[in-house]
CSV table of C-alpha atoms in Angstrom, one decimal:
chain,number,residue,atom,x,y,z
U,283,MET,CA,-5.5,14.2,-2.4
U,284,LYS,CA,-7.2,12.2,0.4
U,285,LEU,CA,-6.6,8.4,0.8
U,286,THR,CA,-7.4,5.8,3.3
U,287,VAL,CA,-4.3,3.7,4.2
U,288,ASN,CA,-4.7,0.8,6.6
U,289,GLY,CA,-8.0,2.3,7.8
U,290,ASN,CA,-6.5,5.8,8.5
U,291,PRO,CA,-6.9,9.0,6.5
U,292,LEU,CA,-3.8,10.2,4.7
U,293,GLU,CA,-3.5,13.4,2.7
U,294,LEU,CA,-0.9,13.9,-0.1
U,295,ASP,CA,-0.3,16.9,-2.3
U,296,HIS,CA,0.5,14.8,-5.4
U,297,VAL,CA,-0.3,11.6,-7.2
U,298,VAL,CA,2.0,8.7,-6.3
U,299,SER,CA,2.6,5.1,-7.3
U,300,VAL,CA,2.0,2.2,-4.9
U,301,ARG,CA,5.7,1.8,-4.5
U,302,GLU,CA,6.1,5.5,-3.6
U,303,LEU,CA,3.1,5.2,-1.2
U,304,LEU,CA,5.0,2.4,0.6
U,305,THR,CA,7.7,4.9,1.4
U,306,VAL,CA,5.5,7.9,2.2
U,307,ALA,CA,3.3,5.8,4.5
U,308,LYS,CA,6.4,4.3,6.1
U,309,ALA,CA,5.3,0.7,5.4
U,310,GLU,CA,7.2,-1.9,7.4
U,311,GLN,CA,9.1,-4.4,5.4
U,312,PRO,CA,8.1,-3.0,1.9
U,313,ASP,CA,9.8,-6.0,0.2
U,314,TYR,CA,7.4,-8.4,1.9
U,315,VAL,CA,4.2,-6.5,2.0
U,316,THR,CA,1.1,-7.5,0.1
U,317,VAL,CA,-1.0,-4.5,-1.2
U,318,GLN,CA,-4.7,-4.4,-1.5
U,319,PHE,CA,-5.8,-1.5,-3.6
U,320,ASN,CA,-9.5,-0.7,-3.7
U,321,GLY,CA,-10.3,-4.3,-2.8
U,322,GLU,CA,-8.0,-5.8,-5.4
U,323,PHE,CA,-4.5,-7.3,-4.8
U,324,VAL,CA,-1.6,-5.6,-6.6
U,325,ASP,CA,1.2,-7.8,-7.9
U,326,HIS,CA,4.7,-6.6,-6.8
U,327,ALA,CA,5.5,-6.1,-10.5
U,328,GLY,CA,2.7,-3.6,-10.7
U,329,PHE,CA,3.8,-1.4,-7.7
U,330,ASP,CA,5.4,1.1,-10.1
U,331,ASP,CA,2.6,1.2,-12.6
U,332,THR,CA,-0.4,1.4,-10.2
U,333,VAL,CA,-1.2,5.0,-9.4
U,334,VAL,CA,-3.0,6.0,-6.3
U,335,LYS,CA,-5.7,8.7,-6.7
U,336,ASP,CA,-8.0,10.8,-4.6
U,337,GLY,CA,-10.5,8.7,-2.6
U,338,ASP,CA,-8.6,5.4,-3.0
U,339,THR,CA,-8.3,2.8,-0.2
U,340,VAL,CA,-5.0,0.9,0.3
U,341,GLU,CA,-4.2,-1.8,2.8
U,342,PHE,CA,-0.8,-3.1,3.6
U,343,LEU,CA,-1.0,-6.8,4.5
U,344,TYR,CA,1.6,-9.0,6.1
U,345,PHE,CA,1.2,-12.7,6.1
U,346,MET,CA,2.9,-14.6,8.9
U,347,GLY,CA,3.8,-18.3,9.0
U,348,GLY,CA,3.5,-20.4,12.0
U,349,GLY,CA,3.0,-23.9,13.1
U,350,ALA,CA,1.2,-26.0,15.6
U,351,ARG,CA,3.0,-27.4,18.6
């Protein structure tokens, strides 16, 4: 199965959930990541139920706070 994760190709030998993909792809801070799956955002509650398939595109997004000086 061929995926694109954060713009890079990734090959897996079996179907995985978004939560499993976070581990396989070694996502930083998986508790704080926002996942975009084929252009749509996935709620954290759906990480276990959303299955990644051949040809899918997944982006791990991290939002940072900051302020002006």
